[in-house]
Short mmCIF file of C-alpha atoms in Angstrom, two decimals:
data_model
loop_
_atom_site.label_atom_id
_atom_site.label_comp_id
_atom_site.label_asym_id
_atom_site.label_seq_id
_atom_site.Cartn_x
_atom_site.Cartn_y
_atom_site.Cartn_z
CA MET A 28 81.29 84.33 79.40
CA ASP A 29 78.20 86.30 78.47
CA TRP A 30 77.20 86.29 82.15
CA LEU A 31 80.23 88.49 82.89
CA THR A 32 79.65 91.07 80.15
CA ALA A 33 75.87 90.85 79.77
CA ASP A 34 75.23 94.61 79.87
CA LYS A 35 78.23 95.71 77.79
CA SER A 36 79.23 95.76 74.15
CA GLY A 37 82.72 94.64 73.28
CA LEU A 38 85.19 95.98 70.75
CA ALA A 39 86.56 93.45 68.30
CA VAL A 40 90.33 93.25 68.49
CA ASP A 41 92.92 91.33 66.52
CA PRO A 42 94.50 88.92 69.05
CA GLU A 43 97.86 89.43 67.34
CA SER A 44 97.65 93.14 68.20
CA ILE A 45 97.83 92.32 71.92
CA SER A 46 101.33 92.02 73.36
CA PHE A 47 102.49 91.43 76.92
CA ILE A 48 105.40 93.61 78.04
CA LYS A 49 107.48 91.46 80.37
CA THR A 50 109.88 93.59 82.39
CA PRO A 51 110.12 97.10 83.88
CA THR A 52 112.94 97.88 81.45
CA ASP A 53 110.81 96.80 78.50
CA TYR A 54 107.99 98.98 79.85
CA TYR A 55 110.28 102.02 79.99
CA ASP A 56 111.63 101.34 76.51
CA SER A 57 108.07 101.00 75.16
CA LEU A 58 107.16 104.40 76.62
CA LEU A 59 110.22 106.03 75.12
CA ASN A 60 109.63 104.41 71.76
CA GLY A 61 105.98 105.46 71.78
CA ILE A 62 106.89 109.08 72.51
CA ARG A 63 109.58 109.15 69.83
CA THR A 64 107.45 107.60 67.07
CA ALA A 65 104.03 109.17 67.74
CA LYS A 66 102.80 111.26 64.83
CA HIS A 67 99.63 112.94 66.07
CA ARG A 68 98.72 112.01 69.66
CA ILE A 69 100.33 111.19 73.02
CA ILE A 70 98.34 110.73 76.24
CA LEU A 71 99.99 109.74 79.51
CA SER A 72 97.71 109.08 82.49
CA SER A 73 99.38 108.07 85.74
CA LEU A 74 99.33 108.69 89.47
CA TYR A 75 102.53 110.70 89.24
CA LEU A 76 105.78 111.29 87.37
CA GLY A 77 109.00 110.75 89.29
CA THR A 78 111.92 113.17 89.40
CA GLY A 79 114.94 110.95 88.68
CA GLU A 80 117.24 110.62 85.68
CA LEU A 81 115.01 108.17 83.82
CA GLU A 82 112.02 110.46 84.22
CA ILE A 83 114.07 113.45 83.02
CA LYS A 84 114.89 111.44 79.90
CA LEU A 85 111.15 110.85 79.34
CA VAL A 86 110.38 114.57 79.62
CA GLN A 87 113.24 115.38 77.26
CA ALA A 88 111.79 112.90 74.76
CA LEU A 89 108.44 114.71 75.06
CA GLU A 90 110.12 118.08 74.52
CA ASN A 91 111.89 116.77 71.43
CA ALA A 92 108.71 115.23 70.03
CA ILE A 93 106.76 118.46 70.46
CA GLU A 94 109.55 120.54 68.92
CA ALA A 95 109.87 118.21 65.95
CA ASN A 96 106.13 118.04 65.30
CA PRO A 97 104.07 121.17 66.09
CA ASN A 98 100.87 119.29 65.21
CA LEU A 99 101.46 116.63 67.86
CA GLU A 100 98.78 116.72 70.57
CA VAL A 101 100.18 115.88 74.01
CA GLY A 102 98.03 115.30 77.09
CA ILE A 103 99.22 114.33 80.55
CA LEU A 104 96.94 113.52 83.49
CA LEU A 105 98.31 113.07 87.01
CA ASP A 106 96.94 113.22 90.52
CA TYR A 107 97.06 116.67 92.13
CA LEU A 108 98.06 115.53 95.62
CA ARG A 109 100.77 113.09 94.57
CA GLY A 110 101.86 115.12 91.57
CA THR A 111 102.49 118.34 93.49
CA ARG A 112 104.11 116.74 96.53
CA GLY A 113 107.54 118.36 96.83
CA ALA A 114 106.61 121.49 94.86
CA PRO A 115 107.88 124.13 94.29
CA THR A 116 111.33 122.51 94.56
CA LYS A 117 110.99 119.08 92.92
CA SER A 118 107.78 117.35 91.93
CA SER A 119 105.84 116.05 88.95
CA SER A 120 104.59 119.57 88.31
CA THR A 121 108.07 121.11 88.28
CA MET A 122 109.30 118.32 85.98
CA LEU A 123 106.62 119.15 83.40
CA ALA A 124 106.69 122.94 83.55
CA SER A 125 108.93 123.09 80.46
CA ILE A 126 106.17 121.66 78.23
CA ALA A 127 103.14 123.10 80.02
CA ASP A 128 102.55 125.83 77.45
CA LYS A 129 102.72 123.33 74.58
CA ALA A 130 100.66 120.48 76.06
CA ASN A 131 97.63 119.83 78.23
CA VAL A 132 99.23 118.92 81.58
CA SER A 133 96.43 118.34 84.09
CA PHE A 134 96.28 117.44 87.77
CA TYR A 135 93.04 115.96 89.11
CA HIS A 136 92.05 116.83 92.70
CA THR A 137 89.56 114.59 94.50
CA PRO A 138 86.38 116.40 95.60
CA ASP A 139 86.49 114.49 98.90
CA LEU A 140 89.48 116.34 100.36
CA ARG A 141 88.10 119.71 101.40
CA GLY A 142 87.52 122.04 104.31
CA PHE A 143 89.06 121.14 107.66
CA THR A 144 90.31 117.76 106.43
CA LYS A 145 92.30 119.40 103.62
CA SER A 146 93.79 122.04 105.88
CA SER A 147 94.73 119.61 108.63
CA LEU A 148 96.09 116.51 106.85
CA PRO A 149 99.78 116.73 105.90
CA ALA A 150 101.21 115.72 102.52
CA ARG A 151 101.33 111.92 102.04
CA MET A 152 98.53 111.40 104.58
CA ASN A 153 96.08 113.47 102.54
CA GLU A 154 96.42 110.94 99.72
CA ILE A 155 94.43 108.36 101.70
CA VAL A 156 91.27 110.35 100.93
CA GLY A 157 91.31 109.66 97.19
CA LEU A 158 93.50 109.74 94.08
CA GLN A 159 93.50 109.82 90.30
CA HIS A 160 94.93 106.31 89.86
CA MET A 161 94.38 105.52 86.15
CA LYS A 162 97.39 104.28 84.18
CA PHE A 163 97.05 104.27 80.42
CA TYR A 164 99.54 105.47 77.84
CA VAL A 165 98.38 106.31 74.31
CA PHE A 166 100.59 106.76 71.25
CA ASP A 167 98.56 107.48 68.11
CA ASP A 168 96.24 104.42 67.86
CA ASP A 169 98.21 102.22 70.27
CA VAL A 170 97.65 102.03 74.02
CA ILE A 171 99.53 100.51 76.95
CA ILE A 172 97.24 99.60 79.83
CA SER A 173 99.11 99.10 83.07
CA GLY A 174 99.23 99.35 86.83
CA ALA A 175 102.67 100.99 86.70
CA ASN A 176 103.40 104.63 87.35
CA LEU A 177 105.95 106.85 85.60
CA SER A 178 108.72 106.52 88.15
CA ASP A 179 112.20 105.02 88.22
CA SER A 180 111.45 101.97 90.37
CA TYR A 181 108.69 101.00 87.94
CA PHE A 182 111.30 101.16 85.16
CA VAL A 183 113.90 99.04 86.98
CA ASP A 184 112.94 96.65 89.78
CA ARG A 185 109.24 96.94 90.63
CA GLN A 186 107.28 94.12 89.01
CA ASP A 187 103.99 95.20 87.49
CA ARG A 188 101.83 94.31 84.52
CA TYR A 189 101.80 96.05 81.15
CA VAL A 190 99.78 95.14 78.06
CA MET A 191 99.92 96.91 74.71
CA ILE A 192 97.02 96.86 72.25
CA LYS A 193 98.07 98.22 68.88
CA ASP A 194 96.18 99.88 66.04
CA ASN A 195 92.73 100.07 67.64
CA LYS A 196 91.15 103.47 66.99
CA SER A 197 87.93 102.68 68.84
CA LEU A 198 89.71 101.61 72.02
CA VAL A 199 92.02 104.62 71.92
CA SER A 200 89.01 106.86 71.30
CA PHE A 201 87.57 105.62 74.60
CA PHE A 202 90.71 106.51 76.54
CA ASP A 203 91.05 109.81 74.70
CA SER A 204 87.51 110.70 75.75
CA VAL A 205 88.24 109.72 79.36
CA PHE A 206 91.31 111.93 79.37
CA LYS A 207 89.38 114.90 77.99
CA ALA A 208 86.52 114.43 80.48
CA VAL A 209 88.79 114.23 83.54
CA SER A 210 91.30 116.86 82.43
CA GLY A 211 88.37 119.22 81.88
CA SER A 212 87.63 118.91 85.60
CA SER A 213 91.28 119.21 86.65
CA PHE A 214 93.85 121.89 87.34
CA ARG A 215 95.93 122.88 84.31
CA LEU A 216 99.67 123.46 84.67
CA LYS A 217 101.03 126.74 83.27
CA GLY A 218 104.55 127.50 82.09
CA ASP A 219 105.24 129.54 85.24
CA GLY A 220 104.43 126.50 87.40
CA LYS A 221 101.03 127.74 88.53
CA LEU A 222 97.97 125.49 88.50
CA GLU A 223 94.67 126.93 87.30
CA LEU A 224 91.26 125.51 86.51
CA PRO A 225 90.28 125.66 82.83
CA ASN A 226 87.21 127.67 81.81
CA GLU A 227 85.24 124.48 81.17
CA CYS A 228 85.52 123.52 84.86
CA THR A 229 82.73 125.65 86.33
CA VAL A 230 82.78 124.13 89.84
CA HIS A 231 85.90 124.18 92.00
CA PRO A 232 86.89 120.61 93.03
CA TYR A 233 87.32 121.31 96.74
CA GLU A 234 86.02 124.85 97.32
CA GLY A 235 82.84 124.57 95.27
CA ASP A 236 79.73 122.48 95.85
CA ARG A 237 80.78 118.83 95.99
CA GLN A 238 77.55 117.47 94.57
CA ALA A 239 77.62 119.85 91.63
CA PHE A 240 81.22 118.91 90.83
CA THR A 241 80.64 115.15 91.02
CA ASP A 242 77.38 115.37 89.05
CA ASP A 243 79.17 117.23 86.27
CA LEU A 244 82.08 114.78 86.11
CA ALA A 245 79.78 111.76 86.34
CA ALA A 246 77.71 113.06 83.42
CA LYS A 247 80.84 113.47 81.28
CA LEU A 248 82.15 110.00 82.14
CA ARG A 249 78.78 108.28 81.66
CA ALA A 250 78.51 109.85 78.23
CA ILE A 251 81.55 107.85 77.15
CA ALA A 252 81.02 104.76 79.32
CA PRO A 253 79.15 102.93 76.52
CA ILE A 254 81.77 101.50 74.19
CA PRO A 255 82.41 103.72 71.16
CA SER A 256 80.83 102.26 68.04
CA ALA A 257 81.79 98.58 67.94
CA LEU A 258 83.46 97.22 64.84
CA PRO A 259 81.14 95.43 62.38
CA ASP A 260 82.62 92.02 63.16
CA SER A 261 82.32 92.30 66.95
CA LYS A 262 79.63 89.59 67.04
CA THR A 263 81.84 87.05 65.27
CA SER A 264 85.32 88.04 66.49
CA ASP A 265 87.09 85.52 68.72
CA THR A 266 88.55 88.33 70.88
CA LEU A 267 86.68 91.24 72.44
CA VAL A 268 87.87 94.03 74.68
CA TYR A 269 85.69 95.92 77.18
CA PRO A 270 87.17 99.16 78.61
CA PHE A 271 85.57 100.72 81.66
CA ILE A 272 86.02 103.21 84.50
CA GLN A 273 85.54 102.77 88.23
CA TYR A 274 85.03 105.89 90.32
CA GLY A 275 82.87 105.37 93.38
CA PRO A 276 82.82 109.01 94.57
CA VAL A 277 80.76 110.00 91.50
CA GLY A 278 78.64 106.84 91.46
CA ILE A 279 80.35 105.01 88.57
CA ASN A 280 80.77 101.39 89.67
CA ASP A 281 81.41 99.36 86.51
CA GLU A 282 84.26 97.41 88.09
CA VAL A 283 82.33 96.66 91.28
CA ASP A 284 79.40 95.34 89.26
CA LEU A 285 81.66 93.11 87.16
CA LEU A 286 83.62 91.74 90.13
CA THR A 287 80.41 91.08 92.03
CA ARG A 288 79.30 88.84 89.16
CA LEU A 289 82.66 87.09 89.02
CA PHE A 290 83.26 86.46 92.70
CA GLY A 291 79.69 85.31 93.29
CA ARG A 292 79.68 82.87 90.37
CA ALA A 293 78.82 79.28 91.26
CA GLN A 294 80.56 77.62 88.31
CA PRO A 295 83.06 74.85 89.10
CA ASP A 296 84.63 74.77 85.62
CA LEU A 297 86.16 78.23 86.09
CA ALA A 298 89.66 78.91 87.41
CA VAL A 299 90.42 82.42 88.66
CA THR A 300 93.71 84.06 89.64
CA VAL A 301 93.78 87.54 91.18
CA ALA A 302 97.00 89.56 91.47
CA THR A 303 97.15 92.73 93.51
CA GLY A 304 99.93 95.03 94.59
CA TYR A 305 98.24 95.55 97.94
CA PHE A 306 96.27 92.64 99.38
CA ASN A 307 93.10 94.18 100.75
CA PRO A 308 90.06 92.64 99.00
CA HIS A 309 86.69 94.21 99.66
CA ASP A 310 84.63 92.29 102.24
CA ARG A 311 81.84 91.93 99.70
CA TYR A 312 84.14 90.08 97.31
CA LEU A 313 85.57 87.85 100.04
CA ASP A 314 82.12 86.93 101.31
CA GLN A 315 81.12 85.90 97.80
CA LEU A 316 84.32 83.93 97.22
CA LEU A 317 83.95 82.05 100.48
CA ASN A 318 80.20 81.46 100.47
CA GLN A 319 78.94 81.53 96.87
CA ALA A 320 81.70 80.80 94.35
CA THR A 321 82.44 77.15 93.59
CA TYR A 322 85.54 77.47 91.42
CA PRO A 323 89.20 77.20 92.52
CA ALA A 324 90.76 80.63 93.09
CA SER A 325 94.24 82.01 93.73
CA PHE A 326 95.58 85.32 95.00
CA VAL A 327 99.04 86.68 94.19
CA PHE A 328 100.44 89.52 96.31
CA ALA A 329 103.63 90.94 97.79
CA ALA A 330 105.47 89.28 100.65
CA PRO A 331 106.43 91.82 103.34
CA ASP A 332 109.89 92.37 101.85
CA ALA A 333 108.39 92.97 98.39
CA ASN A 334 105.90 95.54 99.63
CA GLY A 335 106.63 99.10 98.58
CA PHE A 336 106.17 100.27 102.19
CA TYR A 337 108.67 97.76 103.62
CA ASN A 338 111.05 99.49 106.06
CA GLY A 339 109.13 102.72 105.56
CA GLU A 340 109.41 105.60 108.00
CA GLY A 341 106.86 106.09 110.77
CA LEU A 342 103.45 104.47 110.49
CA SER A 343 103.94 103.61 106.81
CA GLY A 344 106.48 100.99 107.86
CA TYR A 345 103.66 99.03 109.48
CA ILE A 346 101.55 98.85 106.33
CA PRO A 347 103.09 95.50 105.25
CA HIS A 348 101.95 94.10 108.62
CA LEU A 349 98.42 95.19 107.82
CA TYR A 350 98.46 93.21 104.60
CA VAL A 351 99.94 90.17 106.34
CA ASN A 352 97.12 90.28 108.86
CA LEU A 353 94.50 90.51 106.12
CA SER A 354 96.02 87.58 104.23
CA LYS A 355 96.07 85.51 107.40
CA ASP A 356 92.38 86.28 107.98
CA LEU A 357 91.54 85.01 104.50
CA TYR A 358 93.81 81.96 104.83
CA GLU A 359 92.08 80.92 108.04
CA ALA A 360 88.59 81.65 106.72
CA ALA A 361 89.24 79.55 103.59
CA LYS A 362 90.52 76.67 105.70
CA ALA A 363 87.47 76.83 107.95
CA LYS A 364 85.17 76.77 104.91
CA GLN A 365 87.27 74.07 103.19
CA ARG A 366 87.41 76.41 100.22
CA ASP A 367 89.77 75.71 97.32
CA LEU A 368 91.66 78.98 97.61
CA THR A 369 95.45 79.35 97.30
CA LEU A 370 97.54 82.33 98.37
CA HIS A 371 100.88 83.12 96.68
CA GLU A 372 103.42 85.60 98.07
CA TYR A 373 105.86 87.28 95.68
CA SER A 374 109.41 87.69 96.99
CA ARG A 375 112.43 88.45 94.81
CA PRO A 376 115.67 89.87 96.23
CA GLY A 377 115.97 93.56 95.48
CA TRP A 378 112.53 93.79 93.86
CA THR A 379 109.10 94.98 94.95
CA PHE A 380 105.75 93.77 93.65
CA HIS A 381 103.02 96.00 92.24
CA GLY A 382 101.39 93.59 89.79
CA LYS A 383 97.65 93.54 89.38
CA GLY A 384 95.14 91.77 87.21
CA ILE A 385 92.68 88.89 87.00
CA TRP A 386 92.98 85.76 84.85
CA ILE A 387 89.83 83.72 84.21
CA GLU A 388 89.80 80.39 82.43
CA GLN A 389 86.81 78.29 81.42
CA LYS A 390 88.41 75.16 79.98
CA THR A 391 85.17 73.37 79.10
CA ALA A 392 84.14 76.27 76.84
CA GLY A 393 87.62 77.05 75.53
CA ILE A 394 87.40 80.66 76.71
CA SER A 395 89.85 82.78 78.69
CA ALA A 396 89.60 86.34 79.99
CA THR A 397 91.84 88.80 81.72
CA MET A 398 91.25 92.07 83.52
CA LEU A 399 94.07 94.57 83.53
CA GLY A 400 94.61 98.15 84.58
CA SER A 401 95.14 100.26 87.67
CA SER A 402 92.83 98.65 90.22
CA ASN A 403 93.97 96.63 93.24
CA TYR A 404 90.39 95.33 93.77
CA GLY A 405 90.22 96.64 97.33
CA TYR A 406 88.35 99.30 99.25
CA ARG A 407 90.27 102.20 97.72
CA SER A 408 89.51 101.03 94.19
CA ALA A 409 85.83 100.56 94.98
CA SER A 410 85.15 103.77 96.84
CA ARG A 411 88.01 106.29 96.78
CA ASP A 412 90.22 106.23 93.67
CA MET A 413 89.63 106.75 89.96
CA GLU A 414 90.54 103.56 88.08
CA ALA A 415 90.74 102.52 84.42
CA GLN A 416 90.41 98.87 83.45
CA VAL A 417 90.13 96.67 80.39
CA LEU A 418 88.56 93.21 80.21
CA VAL A 419 89.76 91.01 77.35
CA VAL A 420 87.71 87.91 76.50
CA THR A 421 89.03 85.44 73.94
CA SER A 422 88.55 81.99 72.46
CA ASN A 423 91.68 82.35 70.35
CA ASP A 424 93.96 79.45 71.27
CA LYS A 425 97.21 81.33 70.71
CA LEU A 426 96.15 84.29 72.83
CA ARG A 427 94.82 81.95 75.53
CA ALA A 428 98.21 80.24 75.63
CA ARG A 429 99.99 83.60 75.91
CA LEU A 430 97.70 84.62 78.75
CA GLU A 431 98.54 81.44 80.63
CA GLU A 432 102.24 82.00 79.96
CA GLU A 433 101.95 85.52 81.40
CA ARG A 434 100.13 84.23 84.48
CA LYS A 435 102.75 81.55 85.13
CA ALA A 436 105.58 84.05 84.69
CA LEU A 437 104.07 86.18 87.45
CA LEU A 438 104.13 83.13 89.75
CA GLU A 439 107.82 82.44 89.12
CA PHE A 440 109.01 84.28 92.22
CA THR A 441 106.14 83.29 94.51
CA SER A 442 105.70 80.73 97.25
CA ILE A 443 102.45 79.22 98.48
CA VAL A 444 101.25 80.53 101.82
CA ASP A 445 100.61 77.95 104.54
CA ALA A 446 100.29 77.96 108.33
CA ALA A 447 104.08 78.02 108.74
CA THR A 448 104.28 81.25 106.76
CA PHE A 449 102.61 83.18 109.54
CA ARG A 450 105.06 81.85 112.14
CA ARG A 451 108.03 83.45 110.37
CA PRO A 452 109.50 86.55 112.07
CA ASP A 453 108.72 88.81 109.10
CA HIS A 454 105.05 87.76 109.34
CA CYS A 455 104.63 88.52 113.04
CA VAL A 456 102.00 91.26 113.24
CA PRO A 457 102.07 93.74 116.16
CA TYR A 458 99.01 93.45 118.35
CA TRP A 459 97.95 97.05 117.78
CA VAL A 460 97.94 96.48 114.00
CA LYS A 461 95.63 93.49 114.48
CA LEU A 462 93.44 95.59 116.74
CA PHE A 463 92.99 98.44 114.30
CA SER A 464 93.27 96.64 110.96
CA ARG A 465 89.52 96.58 110.39
CA ALA A 466 89.39 100.37 110.59
CA PHE A 467 92.61 100.95 108.64
CA LYS A 468 91.77 98.66 105.74
CA HIS A 469 89.31 101.15 104.25
CA PHE A 470 92.18 103.53 103.45
CA PHE A 471 94.76 101.20 101.83
#
């Protein structure tokens, strides 16, 4: 698959060091275990930290780890808008105040929410402008790459994807550098609950000059975008990993470039499956899939009752209808083009779906690949949010088999979408949602 990674250098990785965490409970236990056993470094990057009992237990584990090991470096990166929602009573920031003086607890604020827009948009709605969306969790030289946040539903009954890569200093160095670059341009939490910019952040994210702020952050991220020194055997290893960042607002488009190559590939011996928590593929990708790609493709996404916004209050309750309408548009377009494209809806009683990732198989060459991380491969990921991804490419038969096992497990609670699906009552889309979906889709 050199065509997919032509401009990047990969890190050699032992295929046995890659493990697939299967359930939300296992994910939570892995986080707790990582915190409790880390000797010199913990980094947690997420959209937000919840405020429930399970999250309190996580913070207590962090407090205990710091107290037991004064040399332990702890860094936490969350989104400013989502992470301070509910403050000063109960929020991510209030949850972490107890360790703020002993750790680097940072909250990134998008430079695109400023001026009149910032003063006029209420909490929740202001998050549509842009977020820090990266989810990676580092414990010494191990890292969990995921799409899951640090919140109770993600620990119990919200299906996501979580992959651990153990004992890889070069890969962890990449994520450590990303954390330091972004936290240096973020607000720092103090023990008294106040948020202040560190001295190294010389331009205010939303009061200062936008171009100066984004230029500075882009320079820091581009400095680490090339893979840290590849291992000596990277040319002969059967498994390579390629970490990268996507952040459109500062002009870093590694994910967009890679997906453009993939979705426009005219190669019939490929098979591609795309999972996304929120079905809203970028028009560019859909145009390529329908008019250029020649391989069979599948999409996996939440049915209305498995969407996190299902039965939400106010306008948010109509968001599942938006995704239904978008899936219907693609279903009909694929039928009209006679394109080999299958849609799968995830529905499991009492569960929601937030899984995301891409599985690529080239059987004739004996090569498989997977993309994993925080992106949903839609408009937000391309142009609004900060995303962290990893591409794993392997010819190792055992790892290829485990990748296929993981993909099939994700399909266990899905059904194939057909014309009858859109005649069901829960798939009936209000006319006004159809009317405005083209405008709304750029924000979700």
